[in-house]
């Protein structure tokens, strides 16, 4: 993976890294949003079931008790008009109970459907019993009180008991839902913590990947470049990469090869100059000591071959000239010697002639 990542261009790397970071942030945000929405929906359902359901059941209980009151009031009605009003009131109360039960059924949990059906059956039975009680006042007034205290009471208690049961079950369901919400909240918290840790691990992994594929190679390349600039030797790393760092590394390698070639050329030129300077210096030193045979015999580079030839030719010409001067001096010395001998011989002859003349002069004096 790292090798493949090294061959990506820098723009692709940055796009991939920031896209992954964006995905991590989006995942965290979506997780938080979904968790908050679900918890909010669960809390809303729980509140609707607990509060609204309990309030609805309380209304059902009140309506059942109202029917009981209407029954007793009907028994003691003093006029047909009052009885008729109570009968209308009973019809309305029964309709209200049925509507309220339907309203509760809409918010009740599915597991309570059976108990809601029992409540509906109980309220229907109560309505039927109350209708018979109201009619009995006209058909059999003597049996009305027995019906009220007998079947009416039983039907009313059955409906109230079923409503009370649903109130308790609704409360228990609300508590169970609250416990479930707490469990879900803990799960969401744990999942969010896990996702946060995973996101942090992903960011650390991205940091490690960037450090390994970008920061460290750049530091290595910068260190090698500085070392080469200071005249040192080093192997340029990361030349096999396919990204911009690989391009830079290959360029630095090209510069390094050129620098090495230039240094080798400079070293060869310095060695050649040293050879020329040393050999030519030795020849001049020998020449200053009077040695006209100390020609340069070292192998000169092609660029300095003419210097060697000129020096040796000049030395040969000087040697010839000095030889000619020596020969002339020898001839002069020989001539001088011959002239001295002739002068000495002439002096002796002159002296001899003078002596002869002196004797001759003496002889002439004597004569």
GROMACS .gro file of C-alpha atoms in nm:
model
  367
    1UNK     CA    1   0.000   0.000   0.000
    2UNK     CA    2   0.278   0.242   0.095
    3UNK     CA    3   0.466   0.168  -0.228
    4UNK     CA    4   0.154   0.228  -0.433
    5UNK     CA    5   0.085   0.547  -0.238
    6UNK     CA    6   0.440   0.666  -0.308
    7UNK     CA    7   0.371   0.649  -0.682
    8UNK     CA    8   0.064   0.875  -0.661
    9UNK     CA    9   0.102   1.237  -0.758
   10UNK     CA   10   0.088   1.486  -0.472
   11UNK     CA   11  -0.251   1.625  -0.577
   12UNK     CA   12  -0.402   1.277  -0.574
   13UNK     CA   13  -0.251   1.205  -0.234
   14UNK     CA   14  -0.390   1.522  -0.081
   15UNK     CA   15  -0.731   1.461  -0.239
   16UNK     CA   16  -0.738   1.107  -0.101
   17UNK     CA   17  -0.628   1.210   0.247
   18UNK     CA   18  -0.874   1.498   0.277
   19UNK     CA   19  -1.152   1.285   0.129
   20UNK     CA   20  -1.089   1.017   0.391
   21UNK     CA   21  -1.086   1.279   0.667
   22UNK     CA   22  -1.411   1.419   0.529
   23UNK     CA   23  -1.567   1.072   0.524
   24UNK     CA   24  -1.463   1.016   0.886
   25UNK     CA   25  -1.616   1.349   0.990
   26UNK     CA   26  -1.933   1.276   0.793
   27UNK     CA   27  -1.958   0.931   0.953
   28UNK     CA   28  -1.921   1.080   1.300
   29UNK     CA   29  -2.178   1.352   1.222
   30UNK     CA   30  -2.426   1.107   1.070
   31UNK     CA   31  -2.385   0.867   1.359
   32UNK     CA   32  -2.454   1.144   1.607
   33UNK     CA   33  -2.750   1.268   1.407
   34UNK     CA   34  -2.901   0.921   1.365
   35UNK     CA   35  -2.845   0.836   1.730
   36UNK     CA   36  -2.998   1.166   1.842
   37UNK     CA   37  -3.294   1.119   1.609
   38UNK     CA   38  -3.359   0.766   1.728
   39UNK     CA   39  -3.328   0.858   2.092
   40UNK     CA   40  -3.552   1.158   2.038
   41UNK     CA   41  -3.809   0.947   1.853
   42UNK     CA   42  -3.795   0.683   2.124
   43UNK     CA   43  -3.838   0.944   2.394
   44UNK     CA   44  -4.127   1.099   2.204
   45UNK     CA   45  -4.296   0.761   2.164
   46UNK     CA   46  -4.245   0.688   2.530
   47UNK     CA   47  -4.386   1.022   2.632
   48UNK     CA   48  -4.679   0.984   2.395
   49UNK     CA   49  -4.752   0.635   2.521
   50UNK     CA   50  -4.700   0.713   2.887
   51UNK     CA   51  -4.844   1.061   2.920
   52UNK     CA   52  -5.105   1.067   2.648
   53UNK     CA   53  -5.201   0.704   2.704
   54UNK     CA   54  -5.234   0.753   3.079
   55UNK     CA   55  -5.433   1.073   3.029
   56UNK     CA   56  -5.660   0.896   2.783
   57UNK     CA   57  -5.721   0.608   3.023
   58UNK     CA   58  -5.791   0.858   3.299
   59UNK     CA   59  -6.049   1.013   3.069
   60UNK     CA   60  -6.198   0.668   3.006
   61UNK     CA   61  -6.226   0.612   3.382
   62UNK     CA   62  -6.393   0.947   3.426
   63UNK     CA   63  -6.640   0.871   3.147
   64UNK     CA   64  -6.721   0.529   3.298
   65UNK     CA   65  -6.786   0.688   3.636
   66UNK     CA   66  -6.995   0.955   3.466
   67UNK     CA   67  -7.216   0.683   3.318
   68UNK     CA   68  -7.259   0.542   3.667
   69UNK     CA   69  -7.363   0.885   3.794
   70UNK     CA   70  -7.604   0.926   3.502
   71UNK     CA   71  -7.761   0.589   3.587
   72UNK     CA   72  -7.826   0.693   3.949
   73UNK     CA   73  -7.946   1.034   3.839
   74UNK     CA   74  -8.185   0.876   3.591
   75UNK     CA   75  -8.330   0.660   3.864
   76UNK     CA   76  -8.418   0.970   4.068
   77UNK     CA   77  -8.532   1.187   3.778
   78UNK     CA   78  -8.848   1.375   3.874
   79UNK     CA   79  -8.977   1.440   3.523
   80UNK     CA   80  -8.974   1.281   3.182
   81UNK     CA   81  -8.784   1.584   3.047
   82UNK     CA   82  -8.507   1.538   3.301
   83UNK     CA   83  -8.494   1.167   3.224
   84UNK     CA   84  -8.472   1.240   2.852
   85UNK     CA   85  -8.181   1.481   2.909
   86UNK     CA   86  -8.001   1.217   3.113
   87UNK     CA   87  -8.059   0.960   2.839
   88UNK     CA   88  -7.909   1.199   2.582
   89UNK     CA   89  -7.621   1.258   2.818
   90UNK     CA   90  -7.575   0.881   2.852
   91UNK     CA   91  -7.566   0.837   2.473
   92UNK     CA   92  -7.305   1.108   2.448
   93UNK     CA   93  -7.099   0.958   2.732
   94UNK     CA   94  -7.106   0.615   2.569
   95UNK     CA   95  -6.998   0.764   2.237
   96UNK     CA   96  -6.720   0.954   2.415
   97UNK     CA   97  -6.599   0.637   2.585
   98UNK     CA   98  -6.585   0.452   2.253
   99UNK     CA   99  -6.396   0.740   2.091
  100UNK     CA  100  -6.155   0.769   2.383
  101UNK     CA  101  -6.086   0.395   2.376
  102UNK     CA  102  -6.015   0.422   2.002
  103UNK     CA  103  -5.785   0.715   2.072
  104UNK     CA  104  -5.596   0.511   2.332
  105UNK     CA  105  -5.574   0.216   2.095
  106UNK     CA  106  -5.396   0.442   1.845
  107UNK     CA  107  -5.115   0.523   2.089
  108UNK     CA  108  -5.103   0.195   2.278
  109UNK     CA  109  -4.819  -0.049   2.219
  110UNK     CA  110  -4.896  -0.345   1.992
  111UNK     CA  111  -4.846  -0.581   2.285
  112UNK     CA  112  -5.141  -0.414   2.459
  113UNK     CA  113  -5.380  -0.471   2.170
  114UNK     CA  114  -5.543  -0.769   2.342
  115UNK     CA  115  -5.600  -0.576   2.664
  116UNK     CA  116  -5.737  -0.280   2.465
  117UNK     CA  117  -5.983  -0.517   2.298
  118UNK     CA  118  -6.092  -0.635   2.642
  119UNK     CA  119  -6.139  -0.272   2.750
  120UNK     CA  120  -6.348  -0.203   2.440
  121UNK     CA  121  -6.558  -0.515   2.510
  122UNK     CA  122  -6.600  -0.408   2.874
  123UNK     CA  123  -6.714  -0.056   2.779
  124UNK     CA  124  -6.950  -0.198   2.518
  125UNK     CA  125  -7.094  -0.437   2.777
  126UNK     CA  126  -7.130  -0.148   3.020
  127UNK     CA  127  -7.310   0.056   2.756
  128UNK     CA  128  -7.548  -0.231   2.683
  129UNK     CA  129  -7.615  -0.283   3.056
  130UNK     CA  130  -7.675   0.088   3.116
  131UNK     CA  131  -7.915   0.098   2.821
  132UNK     CA  132  -8.114  -0.187   2.976
  133UNK     CA  133  -8.110  -0.013   3.314
  134UNK     CA  134  -8.247   0.307   3.163
  135UNK     CA  135  -8.518   0.116   2.977
  136UNK     CA  136  -8.611  -0.086   3.284
  137UNK     CA  137  -8.728   0.231   3.457
  138UNK     CA  138  -9.019   0.240   3.217
  139UNK     CA  139  -9.070  -0.136   3.167
  140UNK     CA  140  -9.001  -0.273   3.519
  141UNK     CA  141  -8.924   0.006   3.765
  142UNK     CA  142  -8.898  -0.238   4.053
  143UNK     CA  143  -8.604  -0.419   3.892
  144UNK     CA  144  -8.404  -0.105   3.810
  145UNK     CA  145  -8.225  -0.081   4.142
  146UNK     CA  146  -8.139  -0.449   4.134
  147UNK     CA  147  -7.993  -0.406   3.785
  148UNK     CA  148  -7.794  -0.101   3.896
  149UNK     CA  149  -7.650  -0.276   4.201
  150UNK     CA  150  -7.608  -0.605   4.020
  151UNK     CA  151  -7.520  -0.616   3.652
  152UNK     CA  152  -7.457  -0.242   3.630
  153UNK     CA  153  -7.211  -0.247   3.918
  154UNK     CA  154  -7.035  -0.556   3.781
  155UNK     CA  155  -7.013  -0.412   3.430
  156UNK     CA  156  -6.888  -0.077   3.565
  157UNK     CA  157  -6.629  -0.244   3.789
  158UNK     CA  158  -6.517  -0.468   3.502
  159UNK     CA  159  -6.463  -0.167   3.275
  160UNK     CA  160  -6.290   0.030   3.552
  161UNK     CA  161  -6.073  -0.269   3.643
  162UNK     CA  162  -5.968  -0.319   3.282
  163UNK     CA  163  -5.889   0.052   3.248
  164UNK     CA  164  -5.689   0.044   3.575
  165UNK     CA  165  -5.503  -0.263   3.444
  166UNK     CA  166  -5.415  -0.077   3.127
  167UNK     CA  167  -5.301   0.222   3.332
  168UNK     CA  168  -5.062  -0.003   3.524
  169UNK     CA  169  -4.948  -0.181   3.209
  170UNK     CA  170  -4.897   0.151   3.033
  171UNK     CA  171  -4.684   0.267   3.327
  172UNK     CA  172  -4.485  -0.057   3.318
  173UNK     CA  173  -4.439  -0.024   2.942
  174UNK     CA  174  -4.319   0.331   2.994
  175UNK     CA  175  -4.067   0.211   3.253
  176UNK     CA  176  -3.955  -0.068   3.022
  177UNK     CA  177  -3.924   0.181   2.739
  178UNK     CA  178  -3.721   0.410   2.964
  179UNK     CA  179  -3.492   0.120   3.055
  180UNK     CA  180  -3.463   0.032   2.686
  181UNK     CA  181  -3.388   0.397   2.607
  182UNK     CA  182  -3.119   0.399   2.873
  183UNK     CA  183  -2.973   0.082   2.725
  184UNK     CA  184  -2.989   0.230   2.376
  185UNK     CA  185  -2.834   0.549   2.506
  186UNK     CA  186  -2.548   0.350   2.657
  187UNK     CA  187  -2.509   0.159   2.331
  188UNK     CA  188  -2.506   0.482   2.135
  189UNK     CA  189  -2.253   0.627   2.376
  190UNK     CA  190  -2.032   0.320   2.343
  191UNK     CA  191  -2.071   0.318   1.967
  192UNK     CA  192  -1.993   0.689   1.950
  193UNK     CA  193  -1.688   0.634   2.169
  194UNK     CA  194  -1.581   0.343   1.949
  195UNK     CA  195  -1.635   0.551   1.637
  196UNK     CA  196  -1.440   0.838   1.792
  197UNK     CA  197  -1.153   0.604   1.878
  198UNK     CA  198  -1.171   0.455   1.528
  199UNK     CA  199  -1.170   0.804   1.379
  200UNK     CA  200  -0.872   0.898   1.594
  201UNK     CA  201  -0.697   0.579   1.486
  202UNK     CA  202  -0.776   0.662   1.123
  203UNK     CA  203  -0.632   1.012   1.169
  204UNK     CA  204  -0.322   0.867   1.337
  205UNK     CA  205  -0.291   0.622   1.049
  206UNK     CA  206  -0.318   0.907   0.799
  207UNK     CA  207  -0.056   1.102   0.994
  208UNK     CA  208   0.174   0.799   0.991
  209UNK     CA  209   0.114   0.747   0.619
  210UNK     CA  210   0.185   1.112   0.539
  211UNK     CA  211   0.492   1.111   0.763
  212UNK     CA  212   0.625   0.790   0.608
  213UNK     CA  213   0.552   0.882   0.246
  214UNK     CA  214   0.602   1.260   0.250
  215UNK     CA  215   0.764   1.414   0.558
  216UNK     CA  216   1.043   1.163   0.616
  217UNK     CA  217   1.135   1.127   0.247
  218UNK     CA  218   1.145   1.507   0.216
  219UNK     CA  219   1.371   1.527   0.523
  220UNK     CA  220   1.598   1.254   0.378
  221UNK     CA  221   1.616   1.433   0.045
  222UNK     CA  222   1.686   1.769   0.211
  223UNK     CA  223   1.965   1.614   0.422
  224UNK     CA  224   2.128   1.452   0.118
  225UNK     CA  225   2.097   1.775  -0.082
  226UNK     CA  226   2.265   1.974   0.197
  227UNK     CA  227   2.543   1.715   0.223
  228UNK     CA  228   2.603   1.723  -0.152
  229UNK     CA  229   2.602   2.104  -0.151
  230UNK     CA  230   2.873   2.097   0.118
  231UNK     CA  231   3.086   1.876  -0.105
  232UNK     CA  232   3.013   1.543   0.059
  233UNK     CA  233   2.919   1.216  -0.103
  234UNK     CA  234   2.589   1.036  -0.058
  235UNK     CA  235   2.341   0.815  -0.240
  236UNK     CA  236   2.025   1.002  -0.339
  237UNK     CA  237   1.722   0.812  -0.197
  238UNK     CA  238   1.365   0.771  -0.327
  239UNK     CA  239   1.459   0.785  -0.696
  240UNK     CA  240   1.219   0.499  -0.771
  241UNK     CA  241   0.910   0.694  -0.659
  242UNK     CA  242   0.657   0.803  -0.918
  243UNK     CA  243   0.551   1.128  -0.751
  244UNK     CA  244   0.702   1.476  -0.731
  245UNK     CA  245   0.954   1.363  -0.469
  246UNK     CA  246   1.078   1.101  -0.714
  247UNK     CA  247   1.116   1.373  -0.978
  248UNK     CA  248   1.316   1.588  -0.736
  249UNK     CA  249   1.528   1.290  -0.628
  250UNK     CA  250   1.611   1.204  -0.989
  251UNK     CA  251   1.698   1.568  -1.060
  252UNK     CA  252   1.926   1.575  -0.755
  253UNK     CA  253   2.087   1.251  -0.875
  254UNK     CA  254   2.152   1.415  -1.213
  255UNK     CA  255   2.312   1.710  -1.039
  256UNK     CA  256   2.514   1.473  -0.820
  257UNK     CA  257   2.646   1.283  -1.121
  258UNK     CA  258   2.737   1.611  -1.292
  259UNK     CA  259   2.907   1.733  -0.975
  260UNK     CA  260   3.104   1.408  -0.943
  261UNK     CA  261   3.210   1.429  -1.307
  262UNK     CA  262   3.311   1.793  -1.259
  263UNK     CA  263   3.507   1.705  -0.944
  264UNK     CA  264   3.683   1.421  -1.124
  265UNK     CA  265   3.767   1.654  -1.411
  266UNK     CA  266   3.898   1.914  -1.166
  267UNK     CA  267   4.103   1.645  -0.990
  268UNK     CA  268   4.251   1.529  -1.321
  269UNK     CA  269   4.329   1.888  -1.419
  270UNK     CA  270   4.495   1.950  -1.081
  271UNK     CA  271   4.699   1.630  -1.114
  272UNK     CA  272   4.805   1.728  -1.465
  273UNK     CA  273   4.902   2.076  -1.349
  274UNK     CA  274   5.097   1.927  -1.058
  275UNK     CA  275   5.283   1.694  -1.294
  276UNK     CA  276   5.367   1.980  -1.529
  277UNK     CA  277   5.469   2.215  -1.247
  278UNK     CA  278   5.687   1.957  -1.072
  279UNK     CA  279   5.867   1.832  -1.381
  280UNK     CA  280   5.914   2.182  -1.525
  281UNK     CA  281   6.037   2.307  -1.188
  282UNK     CA  282   6.292   2.026  -1.166
  283UNK     CA  283   6.414   2.108  -1.517
  284UNK     CA  284   6.452   2.479  -1.438
  285UNK     CA  285   6.629   2.401  -1.109
  286UNK     CA  286   6.875   2.173  -1.292
  287UNK     CA  287   6.923   2.442  -1.556
  288UNK     CA  288   6.998   2.702  -1.290
  289UNK     CA  289   7.261   2.465  -1.153
  290UNK     CA  290   7.422   2.449  -1.498
  291UNK     CA  291   7.292   2.112  -1.607
  292UNK     CA  292   7.200   2.158  -1.972
  293UNK     CA  293   7.106   1.792  -2.016
  294UNK     CA  294   6.807   1.791  -1.772
  295UNK     CA  295   6.530   1.760  -2.030
  296UNK     CA  296   6.167   1.702  -1.927
  297UNK     CA  297   6.092   1.330  -1.966
  298UNK     CA  298   5.755   1.312  -1.784
  299UNK     CA  299   5.443   1.233  -1.986
  300UNK     CA  300   5.251   1.559  -2.028
  301UNK     CA  301   4.879   1.575  -2.103
  302UNK     CA  302   4.784   1.670  -2.455
  303UNK     CA  303   4.714   2.027  -2.347
  304UNK     CA  304   5.068   2.068  -2.208
  305UNK     CA  305   5.264   1.867  -2.470
  306UNK     CA  306   5.372   2.184  -2.655
  307UNK     CA  307   5.519   2.324  -2.331
  308UNK     CA  308   5.731   2.012  -2.286
  309UNK     CA  309   5.848   2.025  -2.646
  310UNK     CA  310   5.932   2.397  -2.632
  311UNK     CA  311   6.125   2.357  -2.306
  312UNK     CA  312   6.327   2.066  -2.438
  313UNK     CA  313   6.392   2.249  -2.770
  314UNK     CA  314   6.498   2.564  -2.584
  315UNK     CA  315   6.727   2.357  -2.364
  316UNK     CA  316   6.877   2.189  -2.671
  317UNK     CA  317   6.928   2.527  -2.844
  318UNK     CA  318   7.091   2.667  -2.530
  319UNK     CA  319   7.312   2.361  -2.506
  320UNK     CA  320   7.419   2.408  -2.873
  321UNK     CA  321   7.483   2.778  -2.815
  322UNK     CA  322   7.687   2.715  -2.504
  323UNK     CA  323   7.883   2.448  -2.696
  324UNK     CA  324   7.957   2.694  -2.977
  325UNK     CA  325   8.070   2.958  -2.727
  326UNK     CA  326   8.297   2.701  -2.565
  327UNK     CA  327   8.452   2.608  -2.898
  328UNK     CA  328   8.517   2.977  -2.981
  329UNK     CA  329   8.673   3.035  -2.641
  330UNK     CA  330   8.902   2.734  -2.697
  331UNK     CA  331   9.014   2.873  -3.034
  332UNK     CA  332   9.084   3.210  -2.881
  333UNK     CA  333   9.282   3.049  -2.601
  334UNK     CA  334   9.493   2.853  -2.856
  335UNK     CA  335   9.559   3.169  -3.062
  336UNK     CA  336   9.654   3.362  -2.752
  337UNK     CA  337   9.900   3.093  -2.658
  338UNK     CA  338  10.057   3.100  -3.003
  339UNK     CA  339  10.082   3.480  -2.999
  340UNK     CA  340  10.247   3.468  -2.654
  341UNK     CA  341  10.501   3.213  -2.778
  342UNK     CA  342  10.578   3.425  -3.085
  343UNK     CA  343  10.613   3.737  -2.873
  344UNK     CA  344  10.848   3.559  -2.637
  345UNK     CA  345  11.054   3.430  -2.926
  346UNK     CA  346  11.065   3.778  -3.077
  347UNK     CA  347  11.175   3.921  -2.742
  348UNK     CA  348  11.459   3.671  -2.720
  349UNK     CA  349  11.568   3.749  -3.072
  350UNK     CA  350  11.551   4.118  -3.005
  351UNK     CA  351  11.756   4.076  -2.691
  352UNK     CA  352  12.007   3.867  -2.881
  353UNK     CA  353  12.029   4.127  -3.155
  354UNK     CA  354  12.074   4.401  -2.895
  355UNK     CA  355  12.361   4.211  -2.739
  356UNK     CA  356  12.519   4.169  -3.080
  357UNK     CA  357  12.479   4.537  -3.154
  358UNK     CA  358  12.631   4.625  -2.817
  359UNK     CA  359  12.934   4.408  -2.889
  360UNK     CA  360  12.961   4.553  -3.232
  361UNK     CA  361  12.942   4.902  -3.088
  362UNK     CA  362  13.212   4.820  -2.834
  363UNK     CA  363  13.429   4.681  -3.105
  364UNK     CA  364  13.380   4.992  -3.307
  365UNK     CA  365  13.474   5.204  -3.006
  366UNK     CA  366  13.788   5.006  -2.963
  367UNK     CA  367  13.868   5.047  -3.323
   0.00000   0.00000   0.00000
